[in-house]
GROMACS .gro file of C-alpha atoms in nm:
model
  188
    1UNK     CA    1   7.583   3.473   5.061
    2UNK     CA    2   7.945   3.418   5.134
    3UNK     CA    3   8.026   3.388   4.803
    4UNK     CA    4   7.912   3.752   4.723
    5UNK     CA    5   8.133   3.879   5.032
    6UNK     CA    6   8.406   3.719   4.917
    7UNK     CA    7   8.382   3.850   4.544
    8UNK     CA    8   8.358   4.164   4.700
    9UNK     CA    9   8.640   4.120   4.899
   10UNK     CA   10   8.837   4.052   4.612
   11UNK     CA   11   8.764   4.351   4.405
   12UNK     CA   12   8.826   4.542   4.755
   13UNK     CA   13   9.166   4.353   4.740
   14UNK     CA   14   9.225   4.491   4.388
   15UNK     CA   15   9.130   4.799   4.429
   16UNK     CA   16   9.317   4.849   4.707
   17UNK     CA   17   9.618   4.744   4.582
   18UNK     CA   18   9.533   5.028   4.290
   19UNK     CA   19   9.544   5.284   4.544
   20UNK     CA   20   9.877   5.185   4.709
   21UNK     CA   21  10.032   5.303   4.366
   22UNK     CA   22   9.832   5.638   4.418
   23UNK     CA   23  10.064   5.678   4.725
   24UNK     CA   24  10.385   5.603   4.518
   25UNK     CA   25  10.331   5.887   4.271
   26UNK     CA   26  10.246   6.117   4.578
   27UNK     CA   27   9.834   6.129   4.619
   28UNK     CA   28   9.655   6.030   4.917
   29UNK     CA   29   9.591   5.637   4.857
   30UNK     CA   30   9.590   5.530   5.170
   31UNK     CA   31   9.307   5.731   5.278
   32UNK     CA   32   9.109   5.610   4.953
   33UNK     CA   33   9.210   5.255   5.057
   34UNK     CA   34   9.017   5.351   5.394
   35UNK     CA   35   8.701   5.498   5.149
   36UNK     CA   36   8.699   5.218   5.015
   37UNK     CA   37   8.702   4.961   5.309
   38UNK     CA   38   8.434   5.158   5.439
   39UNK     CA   39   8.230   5.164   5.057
   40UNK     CA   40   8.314   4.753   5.090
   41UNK     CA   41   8.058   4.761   5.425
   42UNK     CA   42   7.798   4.961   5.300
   43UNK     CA   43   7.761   4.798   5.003
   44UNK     CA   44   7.776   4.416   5.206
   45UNK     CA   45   7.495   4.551   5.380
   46UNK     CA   46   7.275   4.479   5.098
   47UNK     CA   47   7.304   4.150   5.105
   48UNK     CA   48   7.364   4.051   5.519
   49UNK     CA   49   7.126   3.957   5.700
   50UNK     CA   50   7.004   4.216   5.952
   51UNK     CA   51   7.188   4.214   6.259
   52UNK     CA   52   7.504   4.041   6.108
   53UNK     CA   53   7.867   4.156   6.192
   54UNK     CA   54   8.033   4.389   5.956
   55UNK     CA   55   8.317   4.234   5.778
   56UNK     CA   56   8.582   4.475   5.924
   57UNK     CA   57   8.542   4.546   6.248
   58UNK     CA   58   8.518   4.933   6.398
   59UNK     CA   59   8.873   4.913   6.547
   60UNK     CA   60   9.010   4.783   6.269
   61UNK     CA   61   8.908   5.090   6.064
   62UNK     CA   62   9.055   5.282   6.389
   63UNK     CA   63   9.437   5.118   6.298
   64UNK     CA   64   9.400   5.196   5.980
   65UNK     CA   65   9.307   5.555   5.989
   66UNK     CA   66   9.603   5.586   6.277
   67UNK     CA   67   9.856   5.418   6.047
   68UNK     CA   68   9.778   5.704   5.783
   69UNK     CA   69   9.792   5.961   5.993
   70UNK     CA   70  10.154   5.815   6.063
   71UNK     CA   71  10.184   5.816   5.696
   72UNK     CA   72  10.055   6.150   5.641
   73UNK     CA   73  10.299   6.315   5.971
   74UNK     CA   74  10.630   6.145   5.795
   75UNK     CA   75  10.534   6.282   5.432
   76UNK     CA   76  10.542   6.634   5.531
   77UNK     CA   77  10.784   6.655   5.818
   78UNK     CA   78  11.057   6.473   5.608
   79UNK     CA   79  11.077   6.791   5.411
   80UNK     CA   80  11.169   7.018   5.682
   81UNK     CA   81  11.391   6.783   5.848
   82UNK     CA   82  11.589   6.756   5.507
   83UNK     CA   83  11.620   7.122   5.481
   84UNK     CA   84  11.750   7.105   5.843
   85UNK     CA   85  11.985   6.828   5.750
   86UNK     CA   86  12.084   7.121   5.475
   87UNK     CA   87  12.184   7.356   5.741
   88UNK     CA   88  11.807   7.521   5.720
   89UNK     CA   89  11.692   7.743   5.981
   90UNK     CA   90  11.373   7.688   6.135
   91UNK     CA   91  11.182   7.919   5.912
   92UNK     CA   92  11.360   7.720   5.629
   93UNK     CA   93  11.181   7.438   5.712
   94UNK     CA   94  10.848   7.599   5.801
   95UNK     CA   95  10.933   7.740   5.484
   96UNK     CA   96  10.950   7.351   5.312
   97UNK     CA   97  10.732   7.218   5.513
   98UNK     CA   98  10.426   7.505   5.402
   99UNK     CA   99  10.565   7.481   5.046
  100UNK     CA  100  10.546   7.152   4.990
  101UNK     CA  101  10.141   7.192   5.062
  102UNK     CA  102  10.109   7.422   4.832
  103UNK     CA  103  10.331   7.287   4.561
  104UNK     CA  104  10.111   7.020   4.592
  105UNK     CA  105   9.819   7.166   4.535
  106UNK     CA  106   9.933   7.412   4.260
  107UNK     CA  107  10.126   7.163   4.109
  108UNK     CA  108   9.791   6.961   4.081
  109UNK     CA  109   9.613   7.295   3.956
  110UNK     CA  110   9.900   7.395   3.732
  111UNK     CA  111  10.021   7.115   3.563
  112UNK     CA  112   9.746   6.946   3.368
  113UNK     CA  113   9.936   6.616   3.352
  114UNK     CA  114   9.702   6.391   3.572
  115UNK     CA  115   9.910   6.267   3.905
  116UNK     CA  116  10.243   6.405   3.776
  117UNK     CA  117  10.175   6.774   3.837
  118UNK     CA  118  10.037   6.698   4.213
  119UNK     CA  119  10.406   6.512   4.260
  120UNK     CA  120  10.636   6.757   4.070
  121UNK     CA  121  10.418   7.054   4.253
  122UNK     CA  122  10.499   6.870   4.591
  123UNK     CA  123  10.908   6.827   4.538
  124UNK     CA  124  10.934   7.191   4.394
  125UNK     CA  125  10.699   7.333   4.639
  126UNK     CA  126  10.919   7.182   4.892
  127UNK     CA  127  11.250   7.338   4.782
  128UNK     CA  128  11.093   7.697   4.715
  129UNK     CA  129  10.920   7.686   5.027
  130UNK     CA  130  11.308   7.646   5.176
  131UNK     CA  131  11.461   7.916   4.955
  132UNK     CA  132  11.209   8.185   5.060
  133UNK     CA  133  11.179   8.090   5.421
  134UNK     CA  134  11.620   8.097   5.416
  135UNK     CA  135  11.602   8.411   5.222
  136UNK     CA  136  11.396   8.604   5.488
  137UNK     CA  137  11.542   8.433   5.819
  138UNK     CA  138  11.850   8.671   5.780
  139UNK     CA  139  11.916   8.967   5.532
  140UNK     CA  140  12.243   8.899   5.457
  141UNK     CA  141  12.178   8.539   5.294
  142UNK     CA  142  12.203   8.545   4.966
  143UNK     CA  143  12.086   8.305   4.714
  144UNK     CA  144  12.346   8.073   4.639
  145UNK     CA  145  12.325   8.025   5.022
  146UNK     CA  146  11.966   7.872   4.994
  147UNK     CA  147  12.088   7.598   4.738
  148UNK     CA  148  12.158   7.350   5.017
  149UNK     CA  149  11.874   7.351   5.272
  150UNK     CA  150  11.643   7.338   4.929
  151UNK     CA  151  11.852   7.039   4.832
  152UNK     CA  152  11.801   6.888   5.143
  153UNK     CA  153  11.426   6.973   5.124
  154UNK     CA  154  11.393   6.819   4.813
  155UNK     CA  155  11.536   6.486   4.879
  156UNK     CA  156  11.338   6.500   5.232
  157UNK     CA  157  11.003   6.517   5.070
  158UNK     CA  158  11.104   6.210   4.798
  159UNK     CA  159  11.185   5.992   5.141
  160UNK     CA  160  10.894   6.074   5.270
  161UNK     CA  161  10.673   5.973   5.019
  162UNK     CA  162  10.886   5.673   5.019
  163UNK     CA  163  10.827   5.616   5.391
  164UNK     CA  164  10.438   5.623   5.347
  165UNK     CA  165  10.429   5.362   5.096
  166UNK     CA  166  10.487   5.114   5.414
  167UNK     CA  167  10.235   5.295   5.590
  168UNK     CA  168   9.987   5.219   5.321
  169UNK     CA  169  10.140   4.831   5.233
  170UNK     CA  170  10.039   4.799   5.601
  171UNK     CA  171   9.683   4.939   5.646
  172UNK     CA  172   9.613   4.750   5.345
  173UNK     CA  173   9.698   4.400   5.434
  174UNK     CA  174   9.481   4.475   5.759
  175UNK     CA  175   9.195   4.563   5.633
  176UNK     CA  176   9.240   4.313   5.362
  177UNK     CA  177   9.316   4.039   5.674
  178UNK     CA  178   9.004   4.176   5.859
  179UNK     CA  179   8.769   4.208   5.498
  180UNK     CA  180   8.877   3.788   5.464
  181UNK     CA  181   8.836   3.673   5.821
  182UNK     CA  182   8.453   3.638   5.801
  183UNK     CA  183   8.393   3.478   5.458
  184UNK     CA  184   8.693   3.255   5.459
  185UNK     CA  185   8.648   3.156   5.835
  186UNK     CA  186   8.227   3.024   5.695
  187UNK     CA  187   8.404   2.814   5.427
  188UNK     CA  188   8.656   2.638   5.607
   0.00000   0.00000   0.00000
């Protein structure tokens, strides 16, 4: 049955590659890509034979999830550390960093535009979450004096959805490596 592992394989592939975009525009693909590497065993379990080795092996899965997490840490600490590269203080960032977590989720509640509101939610969460943690570090900052950490915020949170696109570019090519090993390794 090699030829039904490596058809689904292939749709694993593609589908996998669908859910690196998901990461681009800001939603969590790489953890789908993980769903679905796991959805890729189960479902080759129907047609194994009892007692056969899974095409992706356990640790495998255990780089993979590890890689997101690293994925995951640089998305949401790139926000603070732009609002500290803004001159932030450290309940500016707290202040991103907490904002952009909910600007993501309102954004996705708010704005009905599918995957655009989750992304424009995260990026303005970000920068509000700056102004109000600046505003109440100090009562004599005013607002003009917030404009600069929430810059800073801002363009923090677009690098670091940028940085987790490698993050996800990588755990897919090994668990697509891993998913072909098996099949291809029968053929040849």
């Amino acid at each position: 049955m090699v030829w039904l592992d490596l058809v689904a394989v292939f749709i694993f592939i593609l589908l996998g590659a669908g859910s690196i975009t998901l990461v681009i525009i800001g939603l969590p693909g790489t953890w789908l890509l993980i769903v679905l590497a796991v959805g890729l065993e189960f479902i080759q379990r129907l047609w194994a034979p009892s007692g056969s080795e899974w095409l992706i092996p356990w640790w495998v899965f255990i780089v993979a999830v590890i890689i997101a997490i690293v994925g995951e840490v640089l998305e949401f600490l790139a926000g603070a550390l732009g609002a500290k590269k803004g001159g932030a203080s450290k309940r500016g960032m707290l202040g991103a960093l907490i904002g952009g977590v909910v600007g993501t989720i309102a954004g996705t509640i708010l704005i009905p535009i599918p995957i655009v509101g989750s992304l424009i939610g995260a990026i303005a969460g970000c920068g509000a979450g700056a102004i109000v943690g600046e505003l109440t570090a100090d009562a004599g900052v005013q607002l003009k004096d917030t404009i600069k950490p929430a810059a800073g915020a801002v363009v923090g949170r677009i690098l670091g959805t940028l940085a987790k696109i490698p993050c996800a570019l990588i755990a897919w090519v090994v668990l697509c490596a891993a998913a072909l090993h098996e099949p291809l390794s029968t053929i040849l």
